[in-house]
mmCIF file with all atom_site columns, C-alpha atoms in Angstrom:
data_model
loop_
_atom_site.group_PDB
_atom_site.id
_atom_site.type_symbol
_atom_site.label_atom_id
_atom_site.label_alt_id
_atom_site.label_comp_id
_atom_site.label_asym_id
_atom_site.label_entity_id
_atom_site.label_seq_id
_atom_site.pdbx_PDB_ins_code
_atom_site.Cartn_x
_atom_site.Cartn_y
_atom_site.Cartn_z
_atom_site.occupancy
_atom_site.B_iso_or_equiv
_atom_site.pdbx_formal_charge
_atom_site.auth_seq_id
_atom_site.auth_comp_id
_atom_site.auth_asym_id
_atom_site.auth_atom_id
_atom_site.pdbx_PDB_model_num
ATOM 1   C CA . UNK A 1 1   ? 6.986   10.321  8.938   1.00 0.00 ? 1367 UNK A CA 1
ATOM 2   C CA . UNK A 1 2   ? 8.099   12.167  5.841   1.00 0.00 ? 1368 UNK A CA 1
ATOM 3   C CA . UNK A 1 3   ? 5.259   13.082  3.493   1.00 0.00 ? 1369 UNK A CA 1
ATOM 4   C CA . UNK A 1 4   ? 4.882   12.972  -0.265  1.00 0.00 ? 1370 UNK A CA 1
ATOM 5   C CA . UNK A 1 5   ? 2.877   15.218  -2.577  1.00 0.00 ? 1371 UNK A CA 1
ATOM 6   C CA . UNK A 1 6   ? 1.463   14.038  -5.888  1.00 0.00 ? 1372 UNK A CA 1
ATOM 7   C CA . UNK A 1 7   ? -0.985  15.496  -8.398  1.00 0.00 ? 1373 UNK A CA 1
ATOM 8   C CA . UNK A 1 8   ? -4.482  14.107  -7.959  1.00 0.00 ? 1374 UNK A CA 1
ATOM 9   C CA . UNK A 1 9   ? -4.831  13.006  -11.566 1.00 0.00 ? 1375 UNK A CA 1
ATOM 10  C CA . UNK A 1 10  ? -3.062  12.873  -14.906 1.00 0.00 ? 1376 UNK A CA 1
ATOM 11  C CA . UNK A 1 11  ? -3.957  11.822  -18.422 1.00 0.00 ? 1377 UNK A CA 1
ATOM 12  C CA . UNK A 1 12  ? -1.857  10.243  -21.104 1.00 0.00 ? 1378 UNK A CA 1
ATOM 13  C CA . UNK A 1 13  ? -2.378  8.973   -24.601 1.00 0.00 ? 1379 UNK A CA 1
ATOM 14  C CA . UNK A 1 14  ? -1.842  5.309   -25.254 1.00 0.00 ? 1380 UNK A CA 1
ATOM 15  C CA . UNK A 1 15  ? 1.644   4.355   -26.476 1.00 0.00 ? 1381 UNK A CA 1
ATOM 16  C CA . UNK A 1 16  ? 3.121   7.614   -25.193 1.00 0.00 ? 1382 UNK A CA 1
ATOM 17  C CA . UNK A 1 17  ? 5.504   8.037   -22.230 1.00 0.00 ? 1383 UNK A CA 1
ATOM 18  C CA . UNK A 1 18  ? 4.100   9.149   -18.905 1.00 0.00 ? 1384 UNK A CA 1
ATOM 19  C CA . UNK A 1 19  ? 5.984   11.046  -16.224 1.00 0.00 ? 1385 UNK A CA 1
ATOM 20  C CA . UNK A 1 20  ? 4.382   10.890  -12.792 1.00 0.00 ? 1386 UNK A CA 1
ATOM 21  C CA . UNK A 1 21  ? 5.932   13.396  -10.365 1.00 0.00 ? 1387 UNK A CA 1
ATOM 22  C CA . UNK A 1 22  ? 6.303   13.165  -6.603  1.00 0.00 ? 1388 UNK A CA 1
ATOM 23  C CA . UNK A 1 23  ? 7.592   15.779  -4.187  1.00 0.00 ? 1389 UNK A CA 1
ATOM 24  C CA . UNK A 1 24  ? 9.154   14.732  -0.900  1.00 0.00 ? 1390 UNK A CA 1
ATOM 25  C CA . UNK A 1 25  ? 10.939  17.803  0.396   1.00 0.00 ? 1391 UNK A CA 1
ATOM 26  C CA . UNK A 1 26  ? 11.261  16.439  3.976   1.00 0.00 ? 1392 UNK A CA 1
ATOM 27  C CA . UNK A 1 27  ? 12.936  13.207  2.916   1.00 0.00 ? 1393 UNK A CA 1
ATOM 28  C CA . UNK A 1 28  ? 15.704  12.000  5.182   1.00 0.00 ? 1394 UNK A CA 1
ATOM 29  C CA . UNK A 1 29  ? 18.905  10.308  4.189   1.00 0.00 ? 1395 UNK A CA 1
ATOM 30  C CA . UNK A 1 30  ? 17.619  6.867   5.124   1.00 0.00 ? 1396 UNK A CA 1
ATOM 31  C CA . UNK A 1 31  ? 14.272  7.050   3.301   1.00 0.00 ? 1397 UNK A CA 1
ATOM 32  C CA . UNK A 1 32  ? 13.805  4.834   0.289   1.00 0.00 ? 1398 UNK A CA 1
ATOM 33  C CA . UNK A 1 33  ? 11.403  6.077   -2.397  1.00 0.00 ? 1399 UNK A CA 1
ATOM 34  C CA . UNK A 1 34  ? 8.816   3.490   -3.348  1.00 0.00 ? 1400 UNK A CA 1
ATOM 35  C CA . UNK A 1 35  ? 6.135   3.417   -6.009  1.00 0.00 ? 1401 UNK A CA 1
ATOM 36  C CA . UNK A 1 36  ? 3.078   1.221   -5.940  1.00 0.00 ? 1402 UNK A CA 1
ATOM 37  C CA . UNK A 1 37  ? 0.055   1.167   -8.187  1.00 0.00 ? 1403 UNK A CA 1
ATOM 38  C CA . UNK A 1 38  ? -3.508  0.090   -7.601  1.00 0.00 ? 1404 UNK A CA 1
ATOM 39  C CA . UNK A 1 39  ? -5.551  -1.213  -10.495 1.00 0.00 ? 1405 UNK A CA 1
ATOM 40  C CA . UNK A 1 40  ? -9.345  -0.919  -10.212 1.00 0.00 ? 1406 UNK A CA 1
ATOM 41  C CA . UNK A 1 41  ? -10.834 -3.219  -7.564  1.00 0.00 ? 1407 UNK A CA 1
ATOM 42  C CA . UNK A 1 42  ? -7.463  -4.674  -6.622  1.00 0.00 ? 1408 UNK A CA 1
ATOM 43  C CA . UNK A 1 43  ? -4.890  -4.287  -3.878  1.00 0.00 ? 1409 UNK A CA 1
ATOM 44  C CA . UNK A 1 44  ? -1.806  -2.197  -4.594  1.00 0.00 ? 1410 UNK A CA 1
ATOM 45  C CA . UNK A 1 45  ? 1.159   -3.804  -6.320  1.00 0.00 ? 1411 UNK A CA 1
ATOM 46  C CA . UNK A 1 46  ? 4.833   -2.943  -6.186  1.00 0.00 ? 1412 UNK A CA 1
ATOM 47  C CA . UNK A 1 47  ? 6.277   -1.017  -9.120  1.00 0.00 ? 1413 UNK A CA 1
ATOM 48  C CA . UNK A 1 48  ? 9.778   0.147   -8.267  1.00 0.00 ? 1414 UNK A CA 1
ATOM 49  C CA . UNK A 1 49  ? 11.938  1.665   -5.542  1.00 0.00 ? 1415 UNK A CA 1
ATOM 50  C CA . UNK A 1 50  ? 15.225  3.526   -5.175  1.00 0.00 ? 1416 UNK A CA 1
ATOM 51  C CA . UNK A 1 51  ? 17.441  5.460   -2.785  1.00 0.00 ? 1417 UNK A CA 1
ATOM 52  C CA . UNK A 1 52  ? 19.698  7.818   -4.730  1.00 0.00 ? 1418 UNK A CA 1
ATOM 53  C CA . UNK A 1 53  ? 20.383  6.492   -8.207  1.00 0.00 ? 1419 UNK A CA 1
ATOM 54  C CA . UNK A 1 54  ? 17.930  6.175   -11.045 1.00 0.00 ? 1420 UNK A CA 1
ATOM 55  C CA . UNK A 1 55  ? 16.426  2.698   -11.334 1.00 0.00 ? 1421 UNK A CA 1
ATOM 56  C CA . UNK A 1 56  ? 14.944  0.686   -14.171 1.00 0.00 ? 1422 UNK A CA 1
ATOM 57  C CA . UNK A 1 57  ? 12.921  -2.490  -14.209 1.00 0.00 ? 1423 UNK A CA 1
ATOM 58  C CA . UNK A 1 58  ? 10.545  -4.212  -16.598 1.00 0.00 ? 1424 UNK A CA 1
ATOM 59  C CA . UNK A 1 59  ? 7.600   -2.109  -15.463 1.00 0.00 ? 1425 UNK A CA 1
ATOM 60  C CA . UNK A 1 60  ? 9.017   1.395   -15.224 1.00 0.00 ? 1426 UNK A CA 1
ATOM 61  C CA . UNK A 1 61  ? 11.921  3.724   -14.520 1.00 0.00 ? 1427 UNK A CA 1
ATOM 62  C CA . UNK A 1 62  ? 12.463  5.866   -11.454 1.00 0.00 ? 1428 UNK A CA 1
ATOM 63  C CA . UNK A 1 63  ? 14.301  9.151   -11.793 1.00 0.00 ? 1429 UNK A CA 1
ATOM 64  C CA . UNK A 1 64  ? 15.456  10.684  -8.513  1.00 0.00 ? 1430 UNK A CA 1
ATOM 65  C CA . UNK A 1 65  ? 16.509  14.308  -8.247  1.00 0.00 ? 1431 UNK A CA 1
ATOM 66  C CA . UNK A 1 66  ? 20.043  14.977  -7.100  1.00 0.00 ? 1432 UNK A CA 1
ATOM 67  C CA . UNK A 1 67  ? 18.833  16.561  -3.852  1.00 0.00 ? 1433 UNK A CA 1
ATOM 68  C CA . UNK A 1 68  ? 16.306  13.689  -3.456  1.00 0.00 ? 1434 UNK A CA 1
ATOM 69  C CA . UNK A 1 69  ? 13.469  16.130  -2.772  1.00 0.00 ? 1435 UNK A CA 1
ATOM 70  C CA . UNK A 1 70  ? 11.531  14.890  -5.756  1.00 0.00 ? 1436 UNK A CA 1
ATOM 71  C CA . UNK A 1 71  ? 11.270  11.877  -8.004  1.00 0.00 ? 1437 UNK A CA 1
ATOM 72  C CA . UNK A 1 72  ? 9.496   10.858  -11.193 1.00 0.00 ? 1438 UNK A CA 1
ATOM 73  C CA . UNK A 1 73  ? 8.026   7.528   -12.175 1.00 0.00 ? 1439 UNK A CA 1
ATOM 74  C CA . UNK A 1 74  ? 8.350   6.992   -15.908 1.00 0.00 ? 1440 UNK A CA 1
ATOM 75  C CA . UNK A 1 75  ? 6.153   4.612   -17.860 1.00 0.00 ? 1441 UNK A CA 1
ATOM 76  C CA . UNK A 1 76  ? 7.852   4.413   -21.222 1.00 0.00 ? 1442 UNK A CA 1
ATOM 77  C CA . UNK A 1 77  ? 4.811   3.470   -23.293 1.00 0.00 ? 1443 UNK A CA 1
ATOM 78  C CA . UNK A 1 78  ? 1.481   3.756   -21.532 1.00 0.00 ? 1444 UNK A CA 1
ATOM 79  C CA . UNK A 1 79  ? -1.114  1.103   -22.249 1.00 0.00 ? 1445 UNK A CA 1
ATOM 80  C CA . UNK A 1 80  ? -4.757  0.961   -21.259 1.00 0.00 ? 1446 UNK A CA 1
ATOM 81  C CA . UNK A 1 81  ? -3.776  -1.579  -18.603 1.00 0.00 ? 1447 UNK A CA 1
ATOM 82  C CA . UNK A 1 82  ? -1.609  1.057   -16.924 1.00 0.00 ? 1448 UNK A CA 1
ATOM 83  C CA . UNK A 1 83  ? -4.687  3.040   -15.892 1.00 0.00 ? 1449 UNK A CA 1
ATOM 84  C CA . UNK A 1 84  ? -4.453  2.977   -12.110 1.00 0.00 ? 1450 UNK A CA 1
ATOM 85  C CA . UNK A 1 85  ? -3.746  5.030   -9.015  1.00 0.00 ? 1451 UNK A CA 1
ATOM 86  C CA . UNK A 1 86  ? 0.001   5.445   -8.515  1.00 0.00 ? 1452 UNK A CA 1
ATOM 87  C CA . UNK A 1 87  ? 1.354   5.960   -5.007  1.00 0.00 ? 1453 UNK A CA 1
ATOM 88  C CA . UNK A 1 88  ? 4.706   7.450   -4.098  1.00 0.00 ? 1454 UNK A CA 1
ATOM 89  C CA . UNK A 1 89  ? 5.794   6.349   -0.630  1.00 0.00 ? 1455 UNK A CA 1
ATOM 90  C CA . UNK A 1 90  ? 8.787   6.969   1.583   1.00 0.00 ? 1456 UNK A CA 1
ATOM 91  C CA . UNK A 1 91  ? 9.964   4.171   3.805   1.00 0.00 ? 1457 UNK A CA 1
ATOM 92  C CA . UNK A 1 92  ? 12.305  4.834   6.663   1.00 0.00 ? 1458 UNK A CA 1
ATOM 93  C CA . UNK A 1 93  ? 15.031  2.202   6.905   1.00 0.00 ? 1459 UNK A CA 1
ATOM 94  C CA . UNK A 1 94  ? 15.966  3.168   10.447  1.00 0.00 ? 1460 UNK A CA 1
ATOM 95  C CA . UNK A 1 95  ? 13.372  0.931   12.010  1.00 0.00 ? 1461 UNK A CA 1
ATOM 96  C CA . UNK A 1 96  ? 9.793   2.202   11.860  1.00 0.00 ? 1462 UNK A CA 1
ATOM 97  C CA . UNK A 1 97  ? 8.786   -0.395  9.238   1.00 0.00 ? 1463 UNK A CA 1
ATOM 98  C CA . UNK A 1 98  ? 5.748   1.653   8.285   1.00 0.00 ? 1464 UNK A CA 1
ATOM 99  C CA . UNK A 1 99  ? 4.602   2.312   4.741   1.00 0.00 ? 1465 UNK A CA 1
ATOM 100 C CA . UNK A 1 100 ? 2.393   5.406   4.678   1.00 0.00 ? 1466 UNK A CA 1
ATOM 101 C CA . UNK A 1 101 ? 0.321   5.779   1.525   1.00 0.00 ? 1467 UNK A CA 1
ATOM 102 C CA . UNK A 1 102 ? -0.961  9.179   0.427   1.00 0.00 ? 1468 UNK A CA 1
ATOM 103 C CA . UNK A 1 103 ? -3.847  9.723   -1.968  1.00 0.00 ? 1469 UNK A CA 1
ATOM 104 C CA . UNK A 1 104 ? -1.788  9.004   -5.076  1.00 0.00 ? 1470 UNK A CA 1
ATOM 105 C CA . UNK A 1 105 ? -2.179  10.073  -8.711  1.00 0.00 ? 1471 UNK A CA 1
ATOM 106 C CA . UNK A 1 106 ? -5.002  8.633   -10.744 1.00 0.00 ? 1472 UNK A CA 1
ATOM 107 C CA . UNK A 1 107 ? -3.659  7.969   -14.240 1.00 0.00 ? 1473 UNK A CA 1
ATOM 108 C CA . UNK A 1 108 ? -6.105  7.884   -17.094 1.00 0.00 ? 1474 UNK A CA 1
ATOM 109 C CA . UNK A 1 109 ? -4.873  6.439   -20.380 1.00 0.00 ? 1475 UNK A CA 1
ATOM 110 C CA . UNK A 1 110 ? -6.696  7.558   -23.505 1.00 0.00 ? 1476 UNK A CA 1
ATOM 111 C CA . UNK A 1 111 ? -7.009  5.215   -26.474 1.00 0.00 ? 1477 UNK A CA 1
ATOM 112 C CA . UNK B 2 1   ? 1.790   -20.213 -3.344  1.00 0.00 ? 1046 UNK B CA 1
ATOM 113 C CA . UNK B 2 2   ? -1.493  -18.518 -2.578  1.00 0.00 ? 1047 UNK B CA 1
ATOM 114 C CA . UNK B 2 3   ? 0.269   -15.320 -1.467  1.00 0.00 ? 1048 UNK B CA 1
ATOM 115 C CA . UNK B 2 4   ? -1.846  -13.162 0.831   1.00 0.00 ? 1049 UNK B CA 1
ATOM 116 C CA . UNK B 2 5   ? -5.383  -14.387 1.436   1.00 0.00 ? 1050 UNK B CA 1
ATOM 117 C CA . UNK B 2 6   ? -8.061  -12.323 3.133   1.00 0.00 ? 1051 UNK B CA 1
ATOM 118 C CA . UNK B 2 7   ? -11.227 -13.771 4.647   1.00 0.00 ? 1052 UNK B CA 1
ATOM 119 C CA . UNK B 2 8   ? -14.056 -12.870 4.183   1.00 0.00 ? 1053 UNK B CA 1
ATOM 120 C CA . UNK B 2 9   ? -14.234 -10.936 0.912   1.00 0.00 ? 1054 UNK B CA 1
ATOM 121 C CA . UNK B 2 10  ? -17.494 -9.197  1.793   1.00 0.00 ? 1055 UNK B CA 1
ATOM 122 C CA . UNK B 2 11  ? -19.352 -8.615  5.046   1.00 0.00 ? 1056 UNK B CA 1
ATOM 123 C CA . UNK B 2 12  ? -22.283 -6.547  6.225   1.00 0.00 ? 1057 UNK B CA 1
ATOM 124 C CA . UNK B 2 13  ? -22.536 -5.729  9.914   1.00 0.00 ? 1058 UNK B CA 1
ATOM 125 C CA . UNK B 2 14  ? -25.013 -3.891  12.054  1.00 0.00 ? 1059 UNK B CA 1
ATOM 126 C CA . UNK B 2 15  ? -23.772 -1.113  14.306  1.00 0.00 ? 1060 UNK B CA 1
ATOM 127 C CA . UNK B 2 16  ? -22.406 -2.571  17.516  1.00 0.00 ? 1061 UNK B CA 1
ATOM 128 C CA . UNK B 2 17  ? -21.670 -6.031  16.144  1.00 0.00 ? 1062 UNK B CA 1
ATOM 129 C CA . UNK B 2 18  ? -18.196 -7.479  16.324  1.00 0.00 ? 1063 UNK B CA 1
ATOM 130 C CA . UNK B 2 19  ? -16.164 -9.374  13.774  1.00 0.00 ? 1064 UNK B CA 1
ATOM 131 C CA . UNK B 2 20  ? -12.673 -10.513 12.922  1.00 0.00 ? 1065 UNK B CA 1
ATOM 132 C CA . UNK B 2 21  ? -10.946 -10.224 9.577   1.00 0.00 ? 1066 UNK B CA 1
ATOM 133 C CA . UNK B 2 22  ? -8.345  -12.862 8.831   1.00 0.00 ? 1067 UNK B CA 1
ATOM 134 C CA . UNK B 2 23  ? -5.196  -12.335 6.830   1.00 0.00 ? 1068 UNK B CA 1
ATOM 135 C CA . UNK B 2 24  ? -3.089  -15.370 5.999   1.00 0.00 ? 1069 UNK B CA 1
ATOM 136 C CA . UNK B 2 25  ? 0.201   -15.467 4.088   1.00 0.00 ? 1070 UNK B CA 1
ATOM 137 C CA . UNK B 2 26  ? 2.138   -18.535 3.001   1.00 0.00 ? 1071 UNK B CA 1
ATOM 138 C CA . UNK B 2 27  ? 5.392   -16.778 2.112   1.00 0.00 ? 1072 UNK B CA 1
ATOM 139 C CA . UNK B 2 28  ? 6.966   -16.921 5.599   1.00 0.00 ? 1073 UNK B CA 1
ATOM 140 C CA . UNK B 2 29  ? 6.987   -13.126 5.769   1.00 0.00 ? 1074 UNK B CA 1
ATOM 141 C CA . UNK B 2 30  ? 7.936   -11.394 8.993   1.00 0.00 ? 1075 UNK B CA 1
ATOM 142 C CA . UNK B 2 31  ? 6.027   -8.152  8.528   1.00 0.00 ? 1076 UNK B CA 1
ATOM 143 C CA . UNK B 2 32  ? 2.287   -7.828  8.147   1.00 0.00 ? 1077 UNK B CA 1
ATOM 144 C CA . UNK B 2 33  ? 0.050   -4.756  7.791   1.00 0.00 ? 1078 UNK B CA 1
ATOM 145 C CA . UNK B 2 34  ? -3.614  -3.816  7.888   1.00 0.00 ? 1079 UNK B CA 1
ATOM 146 C CA . UNK B 2 35  ? -4.850  -0.839  5.846   1.00 0.00 ? 1080 UNK B CA 1
ATOM 147 C CA . UNK B 2 36  ? -8.255  0.643   5.209   1.00 0.00 ? 1081 UNK B CA 1
ATOM 148 C CA . UNK B 2 37  ? -9.308  2.448   2.071   1.00 0.00 ? 1082 UNK B CA 1
ATOM 149 C CA . UNK B 2 38  ? -12.350 4.680   1.976   1.00 0.00 ? 1083 UNK B CA 1
ATOM 150 C CA . UNK B 2 39  ? -14.017 5.513   -1.363  1.00 0.00 ? 1084 UNK B CA 1
ATOM 151 C CA . UNK B 2 40  ? -11.824 7.731   -3.522  1.00 0.00 ? 1085 UNK B CA 1
ATOM 152 C CA . UNK B 2 41  ? -9.106  7.839   -0.888  1.00 0.00 ? 1086 UNK B CA 1
ATOM 153 C CA . UNK B 2 42  ? -5.668  6.401   -0.432  1.00 0.00 ? 1087 UNK B CA 1
ATOM 154 C CA . UNK B 2 43  ? -4.765  3.645   2.018   1.00 0.00 ? 1088 UNK B CA 1
ATOM 155 C CA . UNK B 2 44  ? -4.403  4.399   5.706   1.00 0.00 ? 1089 UNK B CA 1
ATOM 156 C CA . UNK B 2 45  ? -2.378  2.175   8.002   1.00 0.00 ? 1090 UNK B CA 1
ATOM 157 C CA . UNK B 2 46  ? -4.361  0.745   10.924  1.00 0.00 ? 1091 UNK B CA 1
ATOM 158 C CA . UNK B 2 47  ? -1.927  -1.604  12.661  1.00 0.00 ? 1092 UNK B CA 1
ATOM 159 C CA . UNK B 2 48  ? 1.146   -3.526  11.706  1.00 0.00 ? 1093 UNK B CA 1
ATOM 160 C CA . UNK B 2 49  ? 3.328   -6.335  13.026  1.00 0.00 ? 1094 UNK B CA 1
ATOM 161 C CA . UNK B 2 50  ? 7.057   -6.851  12.752  1.00 0.00 ? 1095 UNK B CA 1
ATOM 162 C CA . UNK B 2 51  ? 6.912   -10.469 13.861  1.00 0.00 ? 1096 UNK B CA 1
ATOM 163 C CA . UNK B 2 52  ? 4.986   -13.174 15.655  1.00 0.00 ? 1097 UNK B CA 1
ATOM 164 C CA . UNK B 2 53  ? 3.618   -11.932 18.955  1.00 0.00 ? 1098 UNK B CA 1
ATOM 165 C CA . UNK B 2 54  ? 4.259   -8.241  18.253  1.00 0.00 ? 1099 UNK B CA 1
ATOM 166 C CA . UNK B 2 55  ? 1.923   -5.521  16.993  1.00 0.00 ? 1100 UNK B CA 1
ATOM 167 C CA . UNK B 2 56  ? 2.065   -1.741  16.714  1.00 0.00 ? 1101 UNK B CA 1
ATOM 168 C CA . UNK B 2 57  ? -0.322  1.115   15.974  1.00 0.00 ? 1102 UNK B CA 1
ATOM 169 C CA . UNK B 2 58  ? -0.464  2.817   12.623  1.00 0.00 ? 1103 UNK B CA 1
ATOM 170 C CA . UNK B 2 59  ? -2.177  6.046   11.559  1.00 0.00 ? 1104 UNK B CA 1
ATOM 171 C CA . UNK B 2 60  ? -5.782  5.153   12.437  1.00 0.00 ? 1105 UNK B CA 1
ATOM 172 C CA . UNK B 2 61  ? -5.807  2.421   15.130  1.00 0.00 ? 1106 UNK B CA 1
ATOM 173 C CA . UNK B 2 62  ? -8.851  3.538   17.152  1.00 0.00 ? 1107 UNK B CA 1
ATOM 174 C CA . UNK B 2 63  ? -11.731 1.057   17.160  1.00 0.00 ? 1108 UNK B CA 1
ATOM 175 C CA . UNK B 2 64  ? -9.557  -1.843  16.013  1.00 0.00 ? 1109 UNK B CA 1
ATOM 176 C CA . UNK B 2 65  ? -7.518  -4.522  17.697  1.00 0.00 ? 1110 UNK B CA 1
ATOM 177 C CA . UNK B 2 66  ? -5.054  -6.956  16.177  1.00 0.00 ? 1111 UNK B CA 1
ATOM 178 C CA . UNK B 2 67  ? -3.273  -10.149 17.056  1.00 0.00 ? 1112 UNK B CA 1
ATOM 179 C CA . UNK B 2 68  ? -0.345  -12.057 15.543  1.00 0.00 ? 1113 UNK B CA 1
ATOM 180 C CA . UNK B 2 69  ? -0.300  -15.346 17.420  1.00 0.00 ? 1114 UNK B CA 1
ATOM 181 C CA . UNK B 2 70  ? 1.092   -17.231 14.435  1.00 0.00 ? 1115 UNK B CA 1
ATOM 182 C CA . UNK B 2 71  ? 3.619   -15.900 11.956  1.00 0.00 ? 1116 UNK B CA 1
ATOM 183 C CA . UNK B 2 72  ? 1.393   -16.610 8.986   1.00 0.00 ? 1117 UNK B CA 1
ATOM 184 C CA . UNK B 2 73  ? -1.771  -14.983 10.347  1.00 0.00 ? 1118 UNK B CA 1
ATOM 185 C CA . UNK B 2 74  ? -2.667  -11.400 11.227  1.00 0.00 ? 1119 UNK B CA 1
ATOM 186 C CA . UNK B 2 75  ? -6.138  -10.836 12.646  1.00 0.00 ? 1120 UNK B CA 1
ATOM 187 C CA . UNK B 2 76  ? -8.006  -7.515  12.647  1.00 0.00 ? 1121 UNK B CA 1
ATOM 188 C CA . UNK B 2 77  ? -10.865 -7.220  15.123  1.00 0.00 ? 1122 UNK B CA 1
ATOM 189 C CA . UNK B 2 78  ? -13.720 -4.777  15.385  1.00 0.00 ? 1123 UNK B CA 1
ATOM 190 C CA . UNK B 2 79  ? -15.243 -5.043  18.866  1.00 0.00 ? 1124 UNK B CA 1
ATOM 191 C CA . UNK B 2 80  ? -18.191 -2.722  18.269  1.00 0.00 ? 1125 UNK B CA 1
ATOM 192 C CA . UNK B 2 81  ? -18.594 -1.803  14.621  1.00 0.00 ? 1126 UNK B CA 1
ATOM 193 C CA . UNK B 2 82  ? -19.555 1.746   13.650  1.00 0.00 ? 1127 UNK B CA 1
ATOM 194 C CA . UNK B 2 83  ? -20.748 3.105   10.287  1.00 0.00 ? 1128 UNK B CA 1
ATOM 195 C CA . UNK B 2 84  ? -17.478 5.080   10.083  1.00 0.00 ? 1129 UNK B CA 1
ATOM 196 C CA . UNK B 2 85  ? -15.694 1.747   9.753   1.00 0.00 ? 1130 UNK B CA 1
ATOM 197 C CA . UNK B 2 86  ? -17.374 1.030   6.433   1.00 0.00 ? 1131 UNK B CA 1
ATOM 198 C CA . UNK B 2 87  ? -14.402 0.621   4.134   1.00 0.00 ? 1132 UNK B CA 1
ATOM 199 C CA . UNK B 2 88  ? -12.305 -1.766  2.092   1.00 0.00 ? 1133 UNK B CA 1
ATOM 200 C CA . UNK B 2 89  ? -9.671  -3.427  4.240   1.00 0.00 ? 1134 UNK B CA 1
ATOM 201 C CA . UNK B 2 90  ? -6.381  -4.587  2.756   1.00 0.00 ? 1135 UNK B CA 1
ATOM 202 C CA . UNK B 2 91  ? -3.784  -6.781  4.327   1.00 0.00 ? 1136 UNK B CA 1
ATOM 203 C CA . UNK B 2 92  ? -0.168  -6.823  3.205   1.00 0.00 ? 1137 UNK B CA 1
ATOM 204 C CA . UNK B 2 93  ? 2.979   -8.712  4.089   1.00 0.00 ? 1138 UNK B CA 1
ATOM 205 C CA . UNK B 2 94  ? 6.698   -8.304  3.515   1.00 0.00 ? 1139 UNK B CA 1
ATOM 206 C CA . UNK B 2 95  ? 9.826   -10.400 3.873   1.00 0.00 ? 1140 UNK B CA 1
ATOM 207 C CA . UNK B 2 96  ? 12.246  -9.054  6.440   1.00 0.00 ? 1141 UNK B CA 1
ATOM 208 C CA . UNK B 2 97  ? 15.051  -8.006  4.115   1.00 0.00 ? 1142 UNK B CA 1
ATOM 209 C CA . UNK B 2 98  ? 12.810  -7.117  1.198   1.00 0.00 ? 1143 UNK B CA 1
ATOM 210 C CA . UNK B 2 99  ? 11.143  -3.843  0.478   1.00 0.00 ? 1144 UNK B CA 1
ATOM 211 C CA . UNK B 2 100 ? 8.227   -5.194  -1.547  1.00 0.00 ? 1145 UNK B CA 1
ATOM 212 C CA . UNK B 2 101 ? 4.777   -5.344  -0.005  1.00 0.00 ? 1146 UNK B CA 1
ATOM 213 C CA . UNK B 2 102 ? 2.396   -8.072  -1.161  1.00 0.00 ? 1147 UNK B CA 1
ATOM 214 C CA . UNK B 2 103 ? -1.272  -7.216  -0.832  1.00 0.00 ? 1148 UNK B CA 1
ATOM 215 C CA . UNK B 2 104 ? -4.379  -9.302  -0.513  1.00 0.00 ? 1149 UNK B CA 1
ATOM 216 C CA . UNK B 2 105 ? -7.448  -8.678  -2.646  1.00 0.00 ? 1150 UNK B CA 1
ATOM 217 C CA . UNK B 2 106 ? -9.308  -6.831  0.081   1.00 0.00 ? 1151 UNK B CA 1
ATOM 218 C CA . UNK B 2 107 ? -12.388 -7.189  2.277   1.00 0.00 ? 1152 UNK B CA 1
ATOM 219 C CA . UNK B 2 108 ? -15.388 -4.967  1.588   1.00 0.00 ? 1153 UNK B CA 1
ATOM 220 C CA . UNK B 2 109 ? -17.022 -4.190  4.938   1.00 0.00 ? 1154 UNK B CA 1
ATOM 221 C CA . UNK B 2 110 ? -20.292 -2.314  5.302   1.00 0.00 ? 1155 UNK B CA 1
ATOM 222 C CA . UNK B 2 111 ? -21.588 -1.267  8.714   1.00 0.00 ? 1156 UNK B CA 1
ATOM 223 C CA . UNK B 2 112 ? -25.245 -0.270  8.746   1.00 0.00 ? 1157 UNK B CA 1
#
């Protein structure tokens, strides 16, 4: 299974954009890049996913490098409710069905 | 829609006792997963199932067994609990053609 590398923690000021990086240098052509977040005392929740092109949804944007060896989750305006652990995950579409979570990035949002 | 429901929410076991965690989903999802999360750590995949009657090992399957006799239920069993199995256990499910995992709220298990 391809692995991802994320910083252990990051801080952001409220109302400012946040860029959460993820390295996945061993990504294969069939791996989708997924992001989940885990709020305190809750199960993880889906944020966004993509394959090659940048993606936007109501929660965030996903910027994928041209060589796909890295990606960045962008929260356009961080709020206190965005304080969570953010996980970058690769999912193989060729049939393993597994989602392997790493240790994620703990985002702290400062008021 | 209740989504993914885990039972129980909390449990304390003594070393050597057995128990079963129940995960139930009402979304007709094909795929189901069991993860464990130790304090300050990420989630680790224990077992997963791609459909009724099928299961497969994840990253850390030792000491656990699973069964998927009905599509909506995924059971995680501990035959002889050990203190190293103290953790929060999360269940998740996914529709076949979808990429989004839906998680339950977790089961806090302590083994003394």
